[in-house]
Amino acid sequence: VGNIVTPDHLKRMADRPILFTLANPDPEIDPAVARRARPDAIIATGRSDTPNQINNVLGFPFIFRGALDVGAREINDEMKIAAVHAIARLARDPIPEAVSRAYTDSTIRFGPDYLIPKPLDPRLITAIAPAVARAAIETGVARHAITDWPNYEAHLLERVGMGQKLVTGLLARARRDPRRVVFPEAEDYEVLKAADIAAEQEIAIPVLIGSDNAVRKMIERYRLDNLRDAAILDPEQTTEQTEQYARNLFQRRQRKGMTLTVARRLVREYDYYAASMVAAGDADTMVSGRTRPYPQIIRPALHTIGISPGLGHVSGMYVINTRRGLYFFADTTINTAPDEETLMDIIGLTVERVRGFEIEPVVALLSHSNFGSSPGEESDRMARVAKLAQERFPDLVIDGEVQANIALDPELLQELYPFSPLARASREGRRVNTLIFPNLAAGNIAHKLMSNLGEAEVIGPILSGMARPVHVLKIGSHSREILHMIAIAVTDAQGESTPT
């Protein structure tokens, strides 16, 4: 029951009292009150907004995972105690960057304010499940044994919802420092619904572009209460700002054939106006594309914001969440027939993005050929790119050209092509997880087949290489998919600037 412990109760306790005040949503005593009464107290709650959150998500999914993987007949005390010891050991280990970034705290270390791992710690599954499985085997309740423990641990993240962990981590990071996200399609219900959820969960600060009357009617009709105070901007009404954006666009494009008259007309289009806001720093990022084709959205962004300095190309990537784990497909949206230098940019941008998700990429360059088995212009190009990439990215596991089915089958890789770095990685339990396609048609077809026939959850397209963060939705995106892209857009904005 909340608020039943008083400061006087705490003052009668011994030195360094331990307070596990786990009532929710209100603890037995407010942690701030407890801290004032007893500065030496070690305090834990069940809440995510205070240190030392004690939550059953730290244990139950991974206890069941370990038990199921050895066919345990029961979950005995030894298995539960093994889980406890695994959690205790993990709390003393150095904190991975992914956890520090998710909680925006680079000082997390074992002590009074960090007694127990954070629920978003990606190491939980590889710490707890193997410990539980070993205990089941040792106590004789397992129906079968695990003999290759490194390989088992390597595959655990693929087997148990890393896609959801990735999404959960993105949402948590966005929530720590929400940014201004501009929505040029604010007259669309799914977009408004996602913006409402983002505002409610404090993931983003929505800025809505559209007719003030139309947008407000939709907010009232669908009871999107979290958008009632959101900024609604109509380019036809914000004349002074629209004129400034037009002049900015004209200055950027005047030697590309654009006149000031054309610029004034373009910035009245919602996507140009939104991109102009991002370019001018009046918004931190934009999300658009649910109702219009990709080129109609990316063109305004390229014209007003442009490509990041030092890059020659941008690239689009999809995250494919399958039963076998996460895969990353690129380029799936931008470059129709990439040459060698374009492919090198695609590789660099994709690798950077995958590592940003705290996942080490193992990259296959795809073709219809396997390491010279079917020479041709396309396969030869991918082979040359593989060699260039190995030289430019010496710390990256990458190879090609290789067929998709071979790349994704560790046993075939090891049997047929043991010389490949991809085969060596698979022997270490590291499967190919990043696929670079030879052209846009192949990548686009592949991710749509996976989405519709492969029963995979698809996140994206995630755009990389822009000077300011911009993300273009796939046509027909649902509110959940839009919310994921909002979180990615916000975390991108966090990484490139300070709050404004």
Short mmCIF file of C-alpha atoms in Angstrom, two decimals:
data_model
loop_
_atom_site.label_atom_id
_atom_site.label_comp_id
_atom_site.label_asym_id
_atom_site.label_seq_id
_atom_site.Cartn_x
_atom_site.Cartn_y
_atom_site.Cartn_z
CA VAL A 1 0.00 0.00 0.00
CA GLY A 2 1.35 3.43 -0.87
CA ASN A 3 2.45 6.05 1.67
CA ILE A 4 2.19 3.97 4.85
CA VAL A 5 5.82 4.44 5.97
CA THR A 6 6.83 7.72 7.63
CA PRO A 7 10.19 9.44 8.12
CA ASP A 8 9.93 8.61 11.83
CA HIS A 9 9.82 4.91 10.96
CA LEU A 10 13.04 5.26 9.00
CA LYS A 11 14.84 7.15 11.75
CA ARG A 12 14.41 4.15 14.07
CA MET A 13 16.17 1.83 11.58
CA ALA A 14 19.81 0.71 11.78
CA ASP A 15 22.64 2.22 9.74
CA ARG A 16 22.31 1.99 5.95
CA PRO A 17 18.75 0.62 5.98
CA ILE A 18 17.52 -1.19 2.88
CA LEU A 19 14.09 -0.01 1.68
CA PHE A 20 12.41 -2.07 -1.02
CA THR A 21 9.26 0.04 -1.38
CA LEU A 22 7.61 -1.82 -4.25
CA ALA A 23 3.97 -0.73 -4.07
CA ASN A 24 2.81 0.73 -7.42
CA PRO A 25 2.14 3.34 -8.57
CA ASP A 26 2.84 4.96 -5.17
CA PRO A 27 5.60 3.37 -3.04
CA GLU A 28 5.18 2.86 0.69
CA ILE A 29 7.21 6.06 1.09
CA ASP A 30 8.25 8.54 -1.57
CA PRO A 31 11.95 7.94 -2.39
CA ALA A 32 12.75 11.67 -2.14
CA VAL A 33 11.14 11.83 1.32
CA ALA A 34 13.00 8.69 2.38
CA ARG A 35 16.30 10.11 1.13
CA ARG A 36 15.84 13.31 3.14
CA ALA A 37 15.03 11.33 6.29
CA ARG A 38 17.84 8.81 5.82
CA PRO A 39 20.59 9.93 3.40
CA ASP A 40 22.39 6.62 4.07
CA ALA A 41 19.42 4.46 2.96
CA ILE A 42 19.61 2.03 0.04
CA ILE A 43 16.30 2.50 -1.76
CA ALA A 44 14.55 0.51 -4.50
CA THR A 45 11.06 0.84 -6.00
CA GLY A 46 9.01 -0.78 -8.71
CA ARG A 47 8.98 2.42 -10.76
CA SER A 48 11.07 3.15 -13.87
CA ASP A 49 11.63 6.82 -12.97
CA THR A 50 13.68 6.12 -9.82
CA PRO A 51 16.95 4.21 -9.30
CA ASN A 52 16.90 0.48 -8.60
CA GLN A 53 13.69 -0.55 -10.34
CA ILE A 54 12.79 -4.07 -9.21
CA ASN A 55 10.62 -5.52 -11.93
CA ASN A 56 9.69 -9.11 -12.81
CA VAL A 57 10.73 -8.44 -16.42
CA LEU A 58 14.31 -8.87 -15.14
CA GLY A 59 13.64 -12.53 -14.50
CA PHE A 60 10.59 -14.32 -15.77
CA PRO A 61 11.13 -14.21 -19.58
CA PHE A 62 14.70 -15.44 -19.26
CA ILE A 63 13.94 -18.10 -16.64
CA PHE A 64 11.35 -19.58 -18.98
CA ARG A 65 13.75 -19.27 -21.92
CA GLY A 66 16.44 -21.30 -20.17
CA ALA A 67 13.91 -23.89 -18.94
CA LEU A 68 12.31 -24.36 -22.35
CA ASP A 69 15.64 -24.65 -24.15
CA VAL A 70 16.57 -27.76 -22.16
CA GLY A 71 13.01 -29.14 -21.92
CA ALA A 72 12.98 -28.80 -18.13
CA ARG A 73 10.30 -30.87 -16.37
CA GLU A 74 9.95 -28.21 -13.67
CA ILE A 75 11.39 -24.91 -12.50
CA ASN A 76 13.07 -25.80 -9.21
CA ASP A 77 14.71 -23.69 -6.52
CA GLU A 78 18.19 -24.29 -7.92
CA MET A 79 17.14 -22.78 -11.28
CA LYS A 80 15.63 -19.73 -9.58
CA ILE A 81 18.69 -19.26 -7.38
CA ALA A 82 20.90 -19.53 -10.48
CA ALA A 83 18.89 -16.69 -12.02
CA VAL A 84 19.36 -14.58 -8.88
CA HIS A 85 23.14 -15.09 -8.92
CA ALA A 86 23.28 -14.23 -12.64
CA ILE A 87 21.42 -10.98 -12.03
CA ALA A 88 23.70 -10.16 -9.09
CA ARG A 89 26.86 -10.76 -11.15
CA LEU A 90 25.53 -8.66 -14.00
CA ALA A 91 24.93 -5.70 -11.71
CA ARG A 92 28.65 -5.61 -10.89
CA ASP A 93 29.82 -5.77 -14.51
CA PRO A 94 30.64 -2.59 -16.49
CA ILE A 95 27.55 -1.01 -18.06
CA PRO A 96 27.28 -1.26 -21.86
CA GLU A 97 26.97 1.96 -23.84
CA ALA A 98 23.44 1.00 -24.93
CA VAL A 99 22.22 1.10 -21.32
CA SER A 100 23.95 4.38 -20.48
CA ARG A 101 22.50 5.98 -23.59
CA ALA A 102 18.98 4.65 -22.96
CA TYR A 103 19.02 6.13 -19.45
CA THR A 104 21.10 9.21 -20.44
CA ASP A 105 23.48 8.53 -17.57
CA SER A 106 27.14 7.85 -18.25
CA THR A 107 27.90 7.45 -14.53
CA ILE A 108 25.93 4.26 -13.86
CA ARG A 109 28.04 1.86 -11.78
CA PHE A 110 27.43 -0.64 -9.01
CA GLY A 111 26.50 1.10 -5.75
CA PRO A 112 23.53 2.36 -3.72
CA ASP A 113 21.79 3.79 -6.80
CA TYR A 114 22.51 0.77 -8.98
CA LEU A 115 21.99 -2.50 -7.12
CA ILE A 116 20.22 -4.35 -9.89
CA PRO A 117 20.47 -4.32 -13.72
CA LYS A 118 18.23 -2.01 -15.70
CA PRO A 119 15.25 -3.67 -17.45
CA LEU A 120 16.56 -2.48 -20.85
CA ASP A 121 19.96 -4.13 -20.37
CA PRO A 122 20.42 -6.37 -23.47
CA ARG A 123 22.77 -8.68 -21.52
CA LEU A 124 19.99 -10.06 -19.31
CA ILE A 125 19.04 -12.86 -21.67
CA THR A 126 22.59 -14.12 -22.16
CA ALA A 127 23.26 -13.92 -18.42
CA ILE A 128 20.11 -15.51 -16.99
CA ALA A 129 18.89 -18.07 -19.54
CA PRO A 130 22.17 -20.03 -19.71
CA ALA A 131 22.46 -19.99 -15.90
CA VAL A 132 18.95 -21.42 -15.56
CA ALA A 133 19.56 -24.01 -18.28
CA ARG A 134 22.81 -25.17 -16.60
CA ALA A 135 21.06 -25.49 -13.25
CA ALA A 136 18.30 -27.58 -14.84
CA ILE A 137 20.86 -29.91 -16.39
CA GLU A 138 22.88 -30.20 -13.19
CA THR A 139 19.80 -30.98 -11.07
CA GLY A 140 18.52 -33.64 -13.48
CA VAL A 141 15.25 -31.97 -14.52
CA ALA A 142 16.36 -31.28 -18.13
CA ARG A 143 15.16 -33.58 -20.89
CA HIS A 144 18.17 -32.75 -23.06
CA ALA A 145 21.52 -31.04 -22.62
CA ILE A 146 23.26 -28.12 -24.26
CA THR A 147 26.86 -28.91 -25.17
CA ASP A 148 27.92 -25.85 -27.21
CA TRP A 149 27.35 -23.03 -24.72
CA PRO A 150 29.06 -20.21 -26.72
CA ASN A 151 26.89 -21.04 -29.74
CA TYR A 152 23.77 -21.19 -27.55
CA GLU A 153 24.50 -17.78 -26.07
CA ALA A 154 25.25 -16.33 -29.50
CA HIS A 155 21.83 -17.33 -30.78
CA LEU A 156 19.80 -16.33 -27.72
CA LEU A 157 19.27 -12.74 -28.84
CA GLU A 158 17.99 -13.94 -32.21
CA ARG A 159 15.55 -16.39 -30.63
CA VAL A 160 13.86 -14.08 -28.17
CA GLY A 161 12.53 -10.81 -29.49
CA MET A 162 15.57 -8.64 -30.14
CA GLY A 163 13.34 -6.66 -32.48
CA GLN A 164 11.10 -5.67 -29.59
CA LYS A 165 14.13 -4.91 -27.43
CA LEU A 166 15.42 -2.62 -30.16
CA VAL A 167 12.08 -0.80 -30.35
CA THR A 168 11.78 -0.58 -26.57
CA GLY A 169 15.27 0.87 -26.35
CA LEU A 170 14.54 3.44 -29.05
CA LEU A 171 11.35 4.55 -27.30
CA ALA A 172 13.17 4.84 -23.98
CA ARG A 173 15.97 6.91 -25.52
CA ALA A 174 13.51 9.20 -27.25
CA ARG A 175 11.56 9.68 -24.03
CA ARG A 176 14.66 10.89 -22.21
CA ASP A 177 14.99 13.95 -24.45
CA PRO A 178 11.96 14.52 -26.74
CA ARG A 179 12.46 16.74 -29.77
CA ARG A 180 10.24 18.75 -32.12
CA VAL A 181 8.95 16.49 -34.89
CA VAL A 182 7.11 18.13 -37.76
CA PHE A 183 4.34 16.18 -39.52
CA PRO A 184 3.42 17.43 -43.02
CA GLU A 185 0.56 14.90 -43.21
CA ALA A 186 -1.31 16.11 -40.14
CA GLU A 187 -4.64 15.85 -41.95
CA ASP A 188 -4.25 12.04 -42.00
CA TYR A 189 -5.77 10.10 -39.11
CA GLU A 190 -2.99 7.47 -38.71
CA VAL A 191 -0.36 10.21 -38.60
CA LEU A 192 -2.33 12.19 -36.04
CA LYS A 193 -2.90 9.07 -33.95
CA ALA A 194 0.84 8.30 -33.90
CA ALA A 195 1.61 11.93 -33.04
CA ASP A 196 -0.93 11.77 -30.21
CA ILE A 197 0.70 8.62 -28.79
CA ALA A 198 4.15 10.19 -29.13
CA ALA A 199 2.96 13.26 -27.21
CA GLU A 200 1.25 11.15 -24.56
CA GLN A 201 4.36 9.04 -24.00
CA GLU A 202 6.57 12.16 -24.12
CA ILE A 203 8.55 10.72 -27.02
CA ALA A 204 8.24 13.83 -29.19
CA ILE A 205 6.86 17.36 -29.36
CA PRO A 206 4.57 17.26 -32.41
CA VAL A 207 4.36 20.16 -34.85
CA LEU A 208 1.42 19.70 -37.22
CA ILE A 209 1.31 21.06 -40.78
CA GLY A 210 -2.07 21.51 -42.40
CA SER A 211 -5.27 23.49 -42.41
CA ASP A 212 -5.87 24.66 -38.86
CA ASN A 213 -9.61 24.05 -39.17
CA ALA A 214 -9.24 20.55 -40.67
CA VAL A 215 -6.63 19.40 -38.17
CA ARG A 216 -8.54 20.70 -35.15
CA LYS A 217 -11.72 19.00 -36.32
CA MET A 218 -9.88 15.67 -36.51
CA ILE A 219 -8.36 16.19 -33.06
CA GLU A 220 -11.84 16.78 -31.64
CA ARG A 221 -13.52 14.02 -33.62
CA TYR A 222 -11.05 11.33 -32.58
CA ARG A 223 -10.45 12.75 -29.09
CA LEU A 224 -6.73 13.12 -29.56
CA ASP A 225 -6.42 15.02 -26.32
CA ASN A 226 -2.62 15.09 -26.26
CA LEU A 227 -2.60 17.22 -29.44
CA ARG A 228 -4.96 19.93 -28.23
CA ASP A 229 -2.06 22.27 -27.43
CA ALA A 230 0.18 21.19 -30.32
CA ALA A 231 1.39 23.81 -32.79
CA ILE A 232 -0.60 23.73 -36.05
CA LEU A 233 0.97 25.62 -38.95
CA ASP A 234 -0.57 26.42 -42.33
CA PRO A 235 1.94 27.68 -44.95
CA GLU A 236 -0.80 29.85 -46.44
CA GLN A 237 -1.27 31.65 -43.13
CA THR A 238 2.33 31.98 -41.87
CA THR A 239 3.20 34.44 -44.63
CA GLU A 240 6.33 35.98 -43.12
CA GLN A 241 7.88 32.63 -42.29
CA THR A 242 6.84 31.16 -45.64
CA GLU A 243 8.58 34.03 -47.45
CA GLN A 244 11.79 33.46 -45.48
CA TYR A 245 11.71 29.74 -46.27
CA ALA A 246 11.18 30.56 -49.95
CA ARG A 247 14.24 32.81 -49.98
CA ASN A 248 16.30 30.14 -48.24
CA LEU A 249 15.23 27.57 -50.83
CA PHE A 250 15.93 29.96 -53.69
CA GLN A 251 19.43 30.63 -52.35
CA ARG A 252 20.15 26.89 -52.23
CA ARG A 253 18.69 26.10 -55.66
CA GLN A 254 19.18 29.25 -57.73
CA ARG A 255 22.02 27.64 -59.70
CA LYS A 256 19.93 24.52 -60.21
CA GLY A 257 17.39 26.36 -62.33
CA MET A 258 15.00 27.43 -59.58
CA THR A 259 13.55 30.94 -59.53
CA LEU A 260 12.24 32.78 -56.49
CA THR A 261 8.72 32.49 -57.89
CA VAL A 262 9.02 28.73 -58.07
CA ALA A 263 10.52 28.62 -54.57
CA ARG A 264 7.55 30.63 -53.20
CA ARG A 265 5.14 28.16 -54.76
CA LEU A 266 7.03 25.10 -53.53
CA VAL A 267 7.31 26.11 -49.87
CA ARG A 268 3.52 26.34 -49.69
CA GLU A 269 3.51 22.59 -50.24
CA TYR A 270 3.44 20.87 -46.87
CA ASP A 271 6.53 18.70 -47.37
CA TYR A 272 8.68 21.60 -48.59
CA TYR A 273 7.46 23.72 -45.68
CA ALA A 274 8.24 20.97 -43.15
CA ALA A 275 11.69 20.33 -44.61
CA SER A 276 12.34 24.09 -44.58
CA MET A 277 11.51 24.17 -40.87
CA VAL A 278 14.08 21.45 -40.20
CA ALA A 279 16.68 23.15 -42.38
CA ALA A 280 16.15 26.46 -40.53
CA GLY A 281 16.26 24.85 -37.09
CA ASP A 282 12.60 25.62 -36.38
CA ALA A 283 12.01 21.86 -35.95
CA ASP A 284 14.45 19.10 -35.09
CA THR A 285 13.28 16.44 -37.53
CA MET A 286 10.39 15.51 -39.83
CA VAL A 287 8.39 12.35 -40.53
CA SER A 288 6.30 12.07 -43.68
CA GLY A 289 5.31 9.74 -46.53
CA ARG A 290 2.31 7.73 -45.39
CA THR A 291 0.03 9.18 -48.10
CA ARG A 292 2.45 10.02 -50.92
CA PRO A 293 5.14 8.20 -52.94
CA TYR A 294 8.69 8.20 -51.60
CA PRO A 295 10.16 10.48 -54.32
CA GLN A 296 7.62 13.20 -53.52
CA ILE A 297 8.91 13.32 -49.95
CA ILE A 298 12.64 12.82 -50.41
CA ARG A 299 12.91 15.47 -53.14
CA PRO A 300 11.86 18.40 -50.91
CA ALA A 301 14.23 17.17 -48.19
CA LEU A 302 17.16 16.96 -50.61
CA HIS A 303 16.37 20.40 -52.04
CA THR A 304 16.05 22.18 -48.69
CA ILE A 305 18.28 20.20 -46.30
CA GLY A 306 20.69 18.33 -48.53
CA ILE A 307 23.19 15.53 -48.00
CA SER A 308 25.53 15.45 -45.02
CA PRO A 309 28.90 17.09 -45.81
CA GLY A 310 31.51 14.62 -46.98
CA LEU A 311 28.97 12.20 -48.43
CA GLY A 312 27.99 11.74 -52.03
CA HIS A 313 24.81 9.76 -51.44
CA VAL A 314 22.04 8.98 -48.99
CA SER A 315 20.71 5.50 -48.36
CA GLY A 316 17.56 3.81 -47.11
CA MET A 317 17.55 0.78 -44.80
CA TYR A 318 14.82 -1.51 -43.48
CA VAL A 319 15.01 -3.43 -40.21
CA ILE A 320 13.44 -6.87 -40.71
CA ASN A 321 12.38 -8.51 -37.45
CA THR A 322 12.01 -12.27 -38.08
CA ARG A 323 11.73 -15.38 -35.94
CA ARG A 324 15.42 -15.95 -36.61
CA GLY A 325 16.38 -12.49 -35.41
CA LEU A 326 17.00 -9.03 -36.83
CA TYR A 327 18.21 -8.38 -40.36
CA PHE A 328 19.11 -5.10 -42.04
CA PHE A 329 18.42 -4.53 -45.76
CA ALA A 330 20.01 -1.73 -47.82
CA ASP A 331 19.67 0.15 -50.08
CA THR A 332 15.93 -0.30 -50.44
CA THR A 333 14.64 3.17 -51.33
CA ILE A 334 17.08 5.58 -52.97
CA ASN A 335 19.79 4.46 -55.40
CA THR A 336 18.43 2.75 -58.50
CA ALA A 337 21.62 1.32 -60.01
CA PRO A 338 24.48 2.06 -57.61
CA ASP A 339 28.03 2.08 -58.91
CA GLU A 340 31.01 1.03 -56.81
CA GLU A 341 31.43 4.34 -55.00
CA THR A 342 27.69 4.57 -54.29
CA LEU A 343 27.73 1.04 -52.88
CA MET A 344 30.64 2.01 -50.64
CA ASP A 345 28.59 4.92 -49.28
CA ILE A 346 25.63 2.60 -48.76
CA ILE A 347 27.82 0.16 -46.83
CA GLY A 348 29.30 2.89 -44.66
CA LEU A 349 25.93 4.44 -43.82
CA THR A 350 24.31 1.07 -43.14
CA VAL A 351 27.12 -0.16 -40.90
CA GLU A 352 27.03 3.07 -38.91
CA ARG A 353 23.26 2.76 -38.47
CA VAL A 354 23.40 -0.91 -37.39
CA ARG A 355 26.14 -0.19 -34.88
CA GLY A 356 24.01 2.66 -33.59
CA PHE A 357 21.52 -0.03 -32.56
CA GLU A 358 24.34 -1.68 -30.52
CA ILE A 359 24.51 -4.59 -32.97
CA GLU A 360 27.72 -5.57 -34.72
CA PRO A 361 27.00 -6.00 -38.45
CA VAL A 362 28.09 -9.06 -40.41
CA VAL A 363 27.66 -7.93 -44.00
CA ALA A 364 26.93 -9.93 -47.15
CA LEU A 365 27.06 -8.29 -50.59
CA LEU A 366 24.33 -10.08 -52.52
CA SER A 367 24.24 -11.21 -56.12
CA HIS A 368 23.09 -14.14 -58.29
CA SER A 369 26.65 -15.49 -58.07
CA ASN A 370 28.77 -17.08 -55.34
CA PHE A 371 32.37 -15.85 -55.30
CA GLY A 372 32.86 -15.92 -59.06
CA SER A 373 30.60 -18.87 -59.90
CA SER A 374 28.61 -16.83 -62.45
CA PRO A 375 30.66 -13.91 -63.80
CA GLY A 376 28.84 -10.87 -65.11
CA GLU A 377 28.77 -7.10 -64.86
CA GLU A 378 26.70 -7.05 -61.66
CA SER A 379 28.39 -9.92 -59.82
CA ASP A 380 31.85 -8.66 -60.77
CA ARG A 381 30.94 -5.23 -59.42
CA MET A 382 29.84 -6.67 -56.09
CA ALA A 383 33.06 -8.70 -55.85
CA ARG A 384 35.12 -5.55 -56.45
CA VAL A 385 33.11 -3.68 -53.84
CA ALA A 386 33.74 -6.48 -51.34
CA LYS A 387 37.48 -6.09 -51.81
CA LEU A 388 37.29 -2.30 -51.50
CA ALA A 389 35.13 -2.56 -48.38
CA GLN A 390 37.50 -5.00 -46.70
CA GLU A 391 40.28 -2.47 -47.23
CA ARG A 392 38.26 0.58 -46.14
CA PHE A 393 36.60 -1.11 -43.15
CA PRO A 394 39.24 -3.53 -41.82
CA ASP A 395 37.34 -4.12 -38.56
CA LEU A 396 34.16 -5.15 -40.40
CA VAL A 397 33.16 -8.70 -41.34
CA ILE A 398 32.06 -8.32 -44.97
CA ASP A 399 32.26 -10.44 -48.11
CA GLY A 400 30.64 -11.14 -51.44
CA GLU A 401 29.44 -11.58 -54.05
CA VAL A 402 27.15 -14.25 -52.59
CA GLN A 403 23.63 -15.53 -53.09
CA ALA A 404 21.10 -14.69 -50.40
CA ASN A 405 20.32 -18.30 -49.44
CA ILE A 406 24.01 -19.09 -48.99
CA ALA A 407 24.63 -15.92 -46.97
CA LEU A 408 21.84 -16.80 -44.56
CA ASP A 409 22.79 -20.48 -44.10
CA PRO A 410 25.82 -20.84 -41.79
CA GLU A 411 26.20 -24.55 -42.48
CA LEU A 412 26.29 -24.08 -46.25
CA LEU A 413 28.74 -21.20 -45.89
CA GLN A 414 31.09 -23.35 -43.84
CA GLU A 415 30.72 -26.40 -46.09
CA LEU A 416 31.06 -24.71 -49.47
CA TYR A 417 33.02 -21.51 -48.82
CA PRO A 418 35.11 -22.00 -45.66
CA PHE A 419 37.60 -19.37 -46.89
CA SER A 420 35.06 -16.55 -46.59
CA PRO A 421 35.08 -14.18 -43.58
CA LEU A 422 31.33 -14.85 -43.41
CA ALA A 423 32.02 -18.57 -42.84
CA ARG A 424 34.62 -17.79 -40.19
CA ALA A 425 32.16 -15.51 -38.41
CA SER A 426 29.46 -18.20 -38.50
CA ARG A 427 31.85 -20.67 -36.86
CA GLU A 428 32.09 -18.17 -34.00
CA GLY A 429 28.30 -18.00 -33.73
CA ARG A 430 27.98 -14.69 -35.62
CA ARG A 431 25.50 -14.95 -38.44
CA VAL A 432 25.09 -12.63 -41.40
CA ASN A 433 22.64 -9.92 -40.35
CA THR A 434 23.19 -7.13 -42.89
CA LEU A 435 22.38 -7.55 -46.59
CA ILE A 436 23.56 -5.09 -49.23
CA PHE A 437 21.63 -5.44 -52.49
CA PRO A 438 23.12 -4.87 -55.96
CA ASN A 439 20.33 -2.50 -57.02
CA LEU A 440 17.19 -0.81 -55.80
CA ALA A 441 14.80 -3.27 -57.45
CA ALA A 442 16.30 -6.25 -55.60
CA GLY A 443 16.26 -4.53 -52.21
CA ASN A 444 12.78 -3.10 -52.61
CA ILE A 445 11.28 -6.40 -53.76
CA ALA A 446 13.02 -8.34 -51.00
CA HIS A 447 11.78 -6.22 -48.08
CA LYS A 448 8.21 -6.19 -49.43
CA LEU A 449 8.21 -9.97 -49.84
CA MET A 450 9.47 -10.34 -46.28
CA SER A 451 6.77 -8.02 -45.02
CA ASN A 452 3.92 -9.77 -46.80
CA LEU A 453 4.95 -13.42 -47.18
CA GLY A 454 7.63 -13.84 -44.52
CA GLU A 455 5.41 -12.73 -41.63
CA ALA A 456 8.18 -10.40 -40.50
CA GLU A 457 7.75 -7.06 -38.78
CA VAL A 458 9.37 -4.36 -40.87
CA ILE A 459 10.71 -1.08 -39.46
CA GLY A 460 11.61 1.62 -41.93
CA PRO A 461 12.67 2.87 -44.28
CA ILE A 462 15.38 4.48 -42.15
CA LEU A 463 17.08 7.24 -44.11
CA SER A 464 20.79 7.88 -43.53
CA GLY A 465 23.12 10.52 -44.90
CA MET A 466 20.99 13.67 -44.69
CA ALA A 467 22.47 16.86 -43.24
CA ARG A 468 19.57 16.99 -40.75
CA PRO A 469 17.40 14.04 -39.68
CA VAL A 470 14.51 13.25 -42.01
CA HIS A 471 12.51 10.05 -42.22
CA VAL A 472 10.17 8.97 -44.99
CA LEU A 473 7.41 6.49 -44.19
CA LYS A 474 6.29 3.73 -46.47
CA ILE A 475 2.88 4.36 -48.03
CA GLY A 476 0.05 3.07 -45.87
CA SER A 477 2.06 2.88 -42.63
CA HIS A 478 -0.01 2.18 -39.52
CA SER A 479 0.25 4.28 -36.37
CA ARG A 480 2.52 1.72 -34.65
CA GLU A 481 4.97 1.81 -37.57
CA ILE A 482 4.85 5.61 -37.59
CA LEU A 483 5.55 5.69 -33.85
CA HIS A 484 8.68 3.60 -34.38
CA MET A 485 9.89 6.03 -37.03
CA ILE A 486 9.15 8.96 -34.72
CA ALA A 487 11.38 7.38 -32.09
CA ILE A 488 14.18 6.85 -34.64
CA ALA A 489 13.82 10.45 -35.84
CA VAL A 490 14.01 11.78 -32.28
CA THR A 491 17.08 9.71 -31.39
CA ASP A 492 18.73 10.91 -34.60
CA ALA A 493 18.00 14.50 -33.60
CA GLN A 494 19.39 13.86 -30.12
CA GLY A 495 22.63 12.69 -31.65
CA GLU A 496 23.18 15.69 -33.85
CA SER A 497 22.28 18.67 -31.68
CA THR A 498 21.43 19.94 -28.26
CA PRO A 499 17.82 20.72 -27.22
CA THR A 500 16.45 24.01 -28.50
#
